[in-house]
CSV table of C-alpha atoms in Angstrom, one decimal:
chain,number,residue,atom,x,y,z
A,626,MET,CA,0.3,-0.6,0.1
A,627,GLU,CA,2.9,2.6,0.9
A,628,LEU,CA,3.6,2.4,-2.9
A,629,GLY,CA,-0.2,2.6,-4.3
A,630,TYR,CA,-0.3,-0.9,-5.0
A,631,LYS,CA,-3.8,-2.9,-3.5
A,632,ALA,CA,-3.3,-5.6,-1.3
A,633,ALA,CA,-3.1,-9.2,-2.5
A,634,VAL,CA,-6.2,-11.7,-3.7
A,635,THR,CA,-6.6,-15.2,-4.1
A,636,GLY,CA,-8.4,-17.7,-6.4
A,637,ALA,CA,-10.4,-16.7,-9.2
A,638,ASP,CA,-10.4,-12.8,-8.4
A,639,PHE,CA,-7.0,-12.3,-8.8
A,640,PHE,CA,-7.5,-13.5,-12.8
A,641,ASP,CA,-10.7,-11.1,-13.5
A,642,HIS,CA,-8.2,-8.0,-12.7
A,643,ASP,CA,-6.7,-5.9,-15.6
A,644,LEU,CA,-3.2,-7.6,-15.6
A,645,ASP,CA,-0.4,-7.4,-18.3
A,646,VAL,CA,2.4,-9.9,-16.5
A,647,VAL,CA,1.9,-12.5,-13.2
A,648,HIS,CA,4.6,-13.4,-11.6
A,649,VAL,CA,4.3,-16.5,-10.4
A,650,CYS,CA,6.7,-17.1,-7.4
A,651,THR,CA,5.0,-19.9,-5.3
A,652,PRO,CA,5.8,-24.1,-4.4
A,653,ASN,CA,7.3,-25.4,-6.9
A,654,SER,CA,4.0,-27.8,-6.8
A,655,THR,CA,1.8,-24.7,-8.1
A,656,HIS,CA,4.1,-23.4,-10.5
A,657,ALA,CA,1.9,-25.2,-13.6
A,658,GLU,CA,-1.6,-24.3,-12.0
A,659,HIS,CA,-1.1,-20.4,-11.8
A,660,SER,CA,0.6,-20.3,-14.6
A,661,LEU,CA,-1.9,-22.1,-17.0
A,662,ARG,CA,-4.4,-19.9,-15.3
A,663,ALA,CA,-2.9,-16.9,-15.8
A,664,LEU,CA,-2.0,-17.6,-19.7
A,665,ASP,CA,-5.2,-18.3,-20.2
A,666,ALA,CA,-6.6,-15.6,-18.7
A,667,GLY,CA,-4.1,-13.8,-21.5
A,668,PHE,CA,-1.4,-12.8,-19.5
A,669,HIS,CA,2.1,-13.0,-19.9
A,670,ILE,CA,4.0,-15.2,-17.2
A,671,ILE,CA,7.4,-14.4,-15.4
A,672,CYS,CA,7.7,-17.8,-13.4
A,673,GLU,CA,10.0,-19.1,-11.0
A,674,LYS,CA,12.3,-22.3,-11.3
A,675,PRO,CA,11.6,-24.7,-11.9
A,676,LEU,CA,8.7,-24.2,-14.4
A,677,ALA,CA,7.1,-27.3,-13.6
A,678,VAL,CA,8.3,-30.3,-11.4
A,679,ASP,CA,8.1,-32.6,-14.2
A,680,ALA,CA,9.3,-31.7,-17.9
A,681,ALA,CA,6.1,-33.2,-19.4
A,682,THR,CA,4.4,-30.3,-17.5
A,683,ALA,CA,6.4,-27.8,-18.1
A,684,ARG,CA,6.9,-28.4,-21.5
A,685,THR,CA,2.6,-28.2,-21.6
A,686,ILE,CA,3.1,-24.2,-20.2
A,687,SER,CA,5.8,-23.3,-22.9
A,688,ASP,CA,3.6,-24.7,-25.6
A,689,ARG,CA,0.7,-23.1,-24.1
A,690,ALA,CA,2.1,-19.9,-23.7
A,691,SER,CA,3.0,-20.1,-27.4
A,692,ALA,CA,-0.1,-21.5,-28.7
A,693,LEU,CA,-1.8,-17.8,-27.6
A,694,GLY,CA,0.6,-15.7,-28.2
A,695,LEU,CA,1.7,-14.8,-24.7
A,696,GLY,CA,5.4,-14.4,-23.4
A,697,GLY,CA,7.1,-16.2,-20.3
A,698,THR,CA,10.4,-16.3,-19.1
A,699,VAL,CA,11.9,-18.0,-16.3
A,700,PRO,CA,14.4,-15.9,-13.3
A,701,PHE,CA,17.7,-17.7,-14.5
A,702,VAL,CA,19.5,-14.1,-13.5
A,703,TYR,CA,22.8,-15.1,-12.9
A,704,ARG,CA,23.0,-14.6,-16.7
A,705,TYR,CA,22.7,-10.9,-16.2
A,706,HIS,CA,25.7,-10.2,-14.3
A,707,PRO,CA,28.1,-8.2,-17.0
A,708,MET,CA,31.0,-10.6,-16.7
A,709,VAL,CA,29.2,-13.9,-17.6
A,710,ARG,CA,27.8,-12.1,-21.0
A,711,GLU,CA,31.4,-10.8,-21.3
A,712,ALA,CA,32.5,-14.8,-20.7
A,713,ARG,CA,29.8,-16.0,-23.4
A,714,ALA,CA,31.0,-12.7,-26.0
A,715,ARG,CA,34.7,-14.0,-25.5
A,716,ILE,CA,33.7,-18.0,-25.7
A,717,ARG,CA,31.4,-16.7,-29.0
A,718,ARG,CA,34.2,-14.9,-31.3
A,719,GLY,CA,36.6,-17.5,-30.9
A,720,ASP,CA,38.9,-16.2,-27.8
A,721,VAL,CA,38.9,-19.5,-26.2
A,722,GLY,CA,39.3,-22.2,-28.3
A,723,ALA,CA,37.5,-25.7,-28.8
A,724,LEU,CA,35.6,-26.2,-25.6
A,725,LEU,CA,37.8,-28.4,-23.4
A,726,THR,CA,36.6,-29.1,-19.8
A,727,ILE,CA,34.0,-27.5,-17.4
A,728,ASP,CA,34.8,-27.4,-13.7
A,729,ALA,CA,31.2,-25.9,-12.2
A,730,SER,CA,30.1,-25.8,-8.7
A,731,TYR,CA,27.4,-24.0,-7.0
A,732,LEU,CA,27.8,-24.2,-2.4
A,733,GLN,CA,25.6,-23.1,0.0
A,734,ASP,CA,25.5,-23.7,3.8
A,735,TRP,CA,22.0,-23.3,4.7
A,736,MET,CA,20.5,-26.7,4.9
A,737,LEU,CA,23.8,-27.7,6.7
A,738,ASN,CA,22.0,-29.0,9.7
A,739,ALA,CA,19.6,-31.4,10.9
A,740,GLU,CA,17.4,-28.9,12.1
A,741,ASP,CA,17.6,-26.7,9.1
A,742,ASP,CA,14.3,-27.3,7.3
A,743,ASN,CA,12.2,-25.6,4.6
A,744,TRP,CA,9.2,-26.3,2.1
A,745,ARG,CA,11.4,-27.0,-0.3
A,746,VAL,CA,12.3,-30.6,1.8
A,747,ASP,CA,9.0,-31.7,1.4
A,748,SER,CA,8.6,-33.4,-2.2
A,749,GLY,CA,4.8,-32.6,-2.2
A,750,SER,CA,5.6,-28.9,-2.4
A,751,GLY,CA,9.1,-29.0,-3.7
A,752,GLY,CA,9.0,-31.7,-6.1
A,753,PRO,CA,10.9,-34.7,-6.4
A,754,SER,CA,14.4,-32.7,-6.6
A,755,ARG,CA,15.7,-30.3,-4.0
A,756,ALA,CA,19.2,-29.2,-4.3
A,757,PHE,CA,19.3,-29.7,-8.0
A,758,ALA,CA,15.8,-28.3,-9.1
A,759,ASP,CA,16.8,-25.5,-6.5
A,760,ILE,CA,20.4,-24.6,-7.8
A,761,GLY,CA,21.7,-26.9,-9.7
A,762,SER,CA,19.5,-25.7,-12.4
A,763,HIS,CA,21.1,-22.3,-12.6
A,764,LEU,CA,24.7,-23.6,-13.0
A,765,VAL,CA,23.7,-25.8,-15.8
A,766,ASP,CA,21.6,-22.5,-17.7
A,767,LEU,CA,24.7,-20.5,-17.2
A,768,LEU,CA,27.4,-22.8,-18.2
A,769,GLU,CA,24.9,-23.8,-21.5
A,770,PHE,CA,24.2,-20.2,-21.6
A,771,ILE,CA,28.2,-19.3,-21.3
A,772,THR,CA,29.5,-21.8,-23.5
A,773,ASP,CA,26.4,-21.9,-26.5
A,774,GLU,CA,26.6,-25.8,-26.2
A,775,ALA,CA,24.4,-28.5,-24.4
A,776,ILE,CA,25.3,-31.4,-22.0
A,777,VAL,CA,24.0,-34.6,-24.2
A,778,SER,CA,24.8,-37.4,-21.6
A,779,LEU,CA,25.6,-36.9,-17.9
A,780,VAL,CA,26.0,-39.4,-14.8
A,781,ALA,CA,24.9,-38.6,-11.3
A,782,THR,CA,25.6,-39.1,-7.9
A,783,THR,CA,22.7,-37.6,-5.3
A,784,ARG,CA,23.2,-38.0,-1.0
A,785,THR,CA,20.3,-37.1,1.0
A,786,VAL,CA,22.8,-36.2,4.6
A,787,HIS,CA,19.9,-36.0,6.7
A,788,PRO,CA,17.2,-38.6,6.7
A,789,ARG,CA,14.8,-36.4,8.5
A,790,ARG,CA,14.1,-32.6,8.6
A,791,GLY,CA,11.4,-30.9,10.5
A,792,GLY,CA,10.1,-34.0,12.1
A,793,ALA,CA,9.1,-35.8,8.7
A,794,ALA,CA,11.1,-38.1,6.6
A,795,VAL,CA,13.2,-36.4,3.5
A,796,THR,CA,13.8,-37.9,0.5
A,797,THR,CA,15.1,-35.0,-1.5
A,798,GLU,CA,19.1,-34.8,-2.0
A,799,ASP,CA,21.1,-32.6,0.0
A,800,THR,CA,24.5,-33.1,-2.5
A,801,VAL,CA,24.6,-34.0,-6.1
A,802,ALA,CA,27.7,-34.7,-8.2
A,803,LEU,CA,28.4,-34.6,-11.9
A,804,THR,CA,30.3,-35.5,-15.1
A,805,VAL,CA,28.6,-34.0,-18.3
A,806,GLU,CA,29.6,-34.4,-22.0
A,807,MET,CA,28.8,-31.3,-23.7
A,808,SER,CA,27.3,-31.2,-27.3
A,809,GLY,CA,30.9,-30.0,-28.7
A,810,GLY,CA,32.9,-32.7,-27.4
A,811,GLY,CA,33.7,-31.5,-23.5
A,812,ILE,CA,33.8,-33.0,-20.6
A,813,GLY,CA,32.9,-31.2,-17.3
A,814,SER,CA,32.3,-31.9,-13.9
A,815,VAL,CA,29.7,-30.5,-11.8
A,816,LEU,CA,28.9,-30.3,-7.6
A,817,ILE,CA,25.9,-29.0,-6.1
A,818,SER,CA,25.8,-28.8,-2.0
A,819,GLN,CA,23.3,-27.2,0.3
A,820,LEU,CA,25.5,-28.2,3.3
A,821,ALA,CA,28.6,-26.6,2.2
A,822,PRO,CA,30.0,-24.9,5.7
A,823,GLY,CA,31.1,-21.1,5.3
A,824,ARG,CA,29.6,-20.9,1.3
A,825,LYS,CA,26.7,-18.7,1.1
A,826,ASN,CA,26.1,-18.9,-2.7
A,827,GLY,CA,29.2,-20.1,-4.3
A,828,LEU,CA,28.7,-20.1,-7.9
A,829,VAL,CA,31.4,-20.7,-9.8
A,830,ILE,CA,31.8,-21.7,-13.2
A,831,GLU,CA,35.6,-22.4,-14.7
A,832,VAL,CA,35.7,-22.9,-18.9
A,833,ALA,CA,39.3,-24.4,-20.4
A,834,GLY,CA,39.3,-24.1,-23.9
A,835,SER,CA,42.1,-24.8,-26.1
A,836,LYS,CA,43.3,-21.2,-26.2
A,837,GLU,CA,42.0,-19.8,-23.0
A,838,SER,CA,40.2,-20.3,-20.0
A,839,LEU,CA,37.4,-18.5,-18.3
A,840,ARG,CA,36.7,-18.6,-14.7
A,841,PHE,CA,33.3,-16.2,-13.2
A,842,ALA,CA,32.7,-16.4,-9.5
A,843,GLN,CA,29.2,-15.2,-8.4
A,844,GLU,CA,30.4,-13.9,-4.9
A,845,ARG,CA,33.1,-11.4,-6.8
A,846,PRO,CA,30.8,-10.5,-9.6
A,847,GLU,CA,32.6,-8.0,-10.8
A,848,GLU,CA,35.8,-10.3,-12.0
A,849,LEU,CA,36.2,-12.6,-14.9
A,850,TRP,CA,39.5,-14.5,-15.1
A,851,VAL,CA,41.3,-15.1,-18.0
A,852,GLY,CA,43.8,-17.9,-18.3
A,853,ARG,CA,46.4,-18.1,-20.7
A,854,ARG,CA,49.7,-20.2,-21.1
A,855,SER,CA,51.2,-17.1,-20.3
A,856,GLY,CA,49.7,-13.4,-19.5
A,857,SER,CA,46.6,-14.2,-17.7
A,858,GLN,CA,45.0,-11.3,-16.7
A,859,LEU,CA,41.9,-10.5,-14.0
A,860,LEU,CA,39.6,-8.5,-16.1
A,861,MET,CA,37.5,-6.0,-14.0
A,862,ARG,CA,33.9,-4.8,-14.9
A,863,ASP,CA,34.1,-1.9,-17.0
A,864,PRO,CA,31.5,-1.0,-19.8
A,865,ASP,CA,34.7,0.7,-21.8
A,866,ILE,CA,36.4,-2.6,-22.5
A,867,LEU,CA,33.4,-5.1,-22.7
A,868,SER,CA,31.6,-6.2,-25.3
A,869,PRO,CA,28.4,-4.8,-26.7
A,870,ASP,CA,26.1,-7.2,-24.7
A,871,ALA,CA,27.9,-7.1,-21.4
A,872,ALA,CA,28.3,-3.1,-21.6
A,873,ARG,CA,24.1,-2.9,-22.2
A,874,LEU,CA,23.9,-4.2,-18.4
A,875,CYS,CA,26.3,-2.1,-16.6
A,876,THR,CA,23.9,0.1,-14.7
A,877,VAL,CA,26.5,1.9,-13.0
A,878,PRO,CA,30.0,3.5,-13.7
A,879,ALA,CA,33.3,1.2,-13.2
A,880,GLY,CA,34.4,1.5,-9.9
A,881,HIS,CA,31.0,1.2,-8.2
A,882,PRO,CA,29.8,-2.4,-7.6
A,883,GLN,CA,26.9,-4.4,-9.0
A,884,GLY,CA,25.9,-7.4,-7.6
A,885,TYR,CA,22.6,-9.7,-7.6
A,886,GLN,CA,19.9,-7.0,-7.4
A,887,ASP,CA,21.2,-5.6,-10.4
A,888,ALA,CA,20.7,-8.6,-11.7
A,889,PHE,CA,17.5,-9.5,-11.0
A,890,ASN,CA,16.6,-5.8,-11.8
A,891,ALA,CA,17.9,-6.2,-15.2
A,892,PHE,CA,16.3,-9.6,-15.9
A,893,VAL,CA,12.5,-7.9,-15.0
A,894,ALA,CA,13.4,-5.4,-17.2
A,895,ASP,CA,14.7,-7.6,-20.2
A,896,SER,CA,11.1,-9.7,-19.6
A,897,TYR,CA,8.5,-6.5,-19.8
A,898,ALA,CA,10.8,-5.4,-22.5
A,899,VAL,CA,10.0,-8.9,-24.6
A,900,PHE,CA,6.4,-8.9,-23.6
A,901,ALA,CA,5.9,-5.4,-25.1
A,902,GLY,CA,7.2,-6.9,-28.6
A,903,GLU,CA,10.9,-5.7,-28.3
A,904,GLU,CA,14.4,-7.9,-28.8
A,905,ARG,CA,16.4,-8.4,-25.9
A,906,GLU,CA,19.6,-10.5,-26.2
A,907,GLY,CA,20.3,-13.2,-23.7
A,908,VAL,CA,16.3,-13.7,-21.9
A,909,PRO,CA,15.9,-16.8,-20.6
A,910,THR,CA,12.3,-18.4,-22.0
A,911,LEU,CA,10.0,-20.8,-20.8
A,912,ALA,CA,11.7,-22.8,-23.0
A,913,ASP,CA,14.9,-22.6,-21.1
A,914,GLY,CA,12.6,-23.6,-18.3
A,915,VAL,CA,11.7,-26.7,-20.2
A,916,ARG,CA,15.6,-27.1,-20.7
A,917,ALA,CA,16.2,-27.1,-16.7
A,918,ALA,CA,13.1,-29.4,-16.0
A,919,LEU,CA,14.6,-32.2,-18.5
A,920,VAL,CA,18.5,-31.9,-17.0
A,921,THR,CA,16.8,-32.4,-13.5
A,922,GLU,CA,14.8,-35.7,-14.7
A,923,ALA,CA,18.1,-37.0,-16.0
A,924,VAL,CA,20.0,-36.7,-12.8
A,925,LEU,CA,17.6,-38.0,-11.0
A,926,GLU,CA,17.2,-41.3,-13.3
A,927,SER,CA,20.7,-41.5,-13.7
A,928,ALA,CA,21.3,-41.0,-10.2
A,929,THR,CA,18.3,-44.1,-9.5
A,930,GLU,CA,19.9,-46.1,-12.4
A,931,ARG,CA,23.4,-45.8,-11.3
A,932,GLY,CA,24.8,-44.8,-14.8
A,933,TRP,CA,25.2,-42.9,-18.0
A,934,VAL,CA,21.9,-41.1,-19.6
A,935,GLU,CA,20.9,-39.4,-22.5
A,936,VAL,CA,19.9,-36.1,-21.8
A,937,GLU,CA,16.6,-35.5,-23.6
A,938,GLN,CA,17.1,-32.2,-26.5
A,939,ARG,CA,14.7,-29.6,-26.2
């Protein structure tokens, strides 16, 4: 009310309002219901990940939006750090050479203790995957976005460290380790954990190519490490020397730190621009939400079968 907005409403009354965009930020198991209702009411959607708790339903949402001529995006917001865009631009113009290896991790500690609990723990509200669907999806989206390549096969191991939380049995994973094969022939390792003491939001991607390496760490978003056989450098965010796509996301001058909130703001701004009919580079669409769901299902299948699986391509 302080900003002039009306209080929230629930149920069918919500979709009777004259809206442009609906943001779906509810528990995972309700994403599909709310997204489909919003689309059927004629509204664009921004749906939190996972788009749905299974890939088939995620695809239904994406297909519905396309059939209705409506837009939809998923907040894979780490794409919106300028130095992520710089890494992508350098790979695209051939600076890195052929992709050889990827070393990626996303480590947090907020679920470290058995007493730590959250609605995501319950598969009834969070879905069959927790750590991977929650943060692993961000990491996989980012590594595929930066490299312009897709994971084609993987082998995964998962662990549920605490069998009970909040007085209930736990069926979702705390940690995930993957080995992946990329569409261009490279290989990589991916580690996901929400039980890493001291790591608050430690998302790191290092890509090694035949010419150069690149390393981005989300907790140091103003930097991109460029590795060479000789003459490695730490590149700082400065719009005067960055690629056009990276420079457009620099909202303050060099030396004035940008961070997570700036990335999220840029994602929302690009989403609204796309809904208004404008072109924006690198917007994470509903198709990217489907992709995340496909990779998540492959991870769970591999962990259950204890073997390599092919990842269905969208």
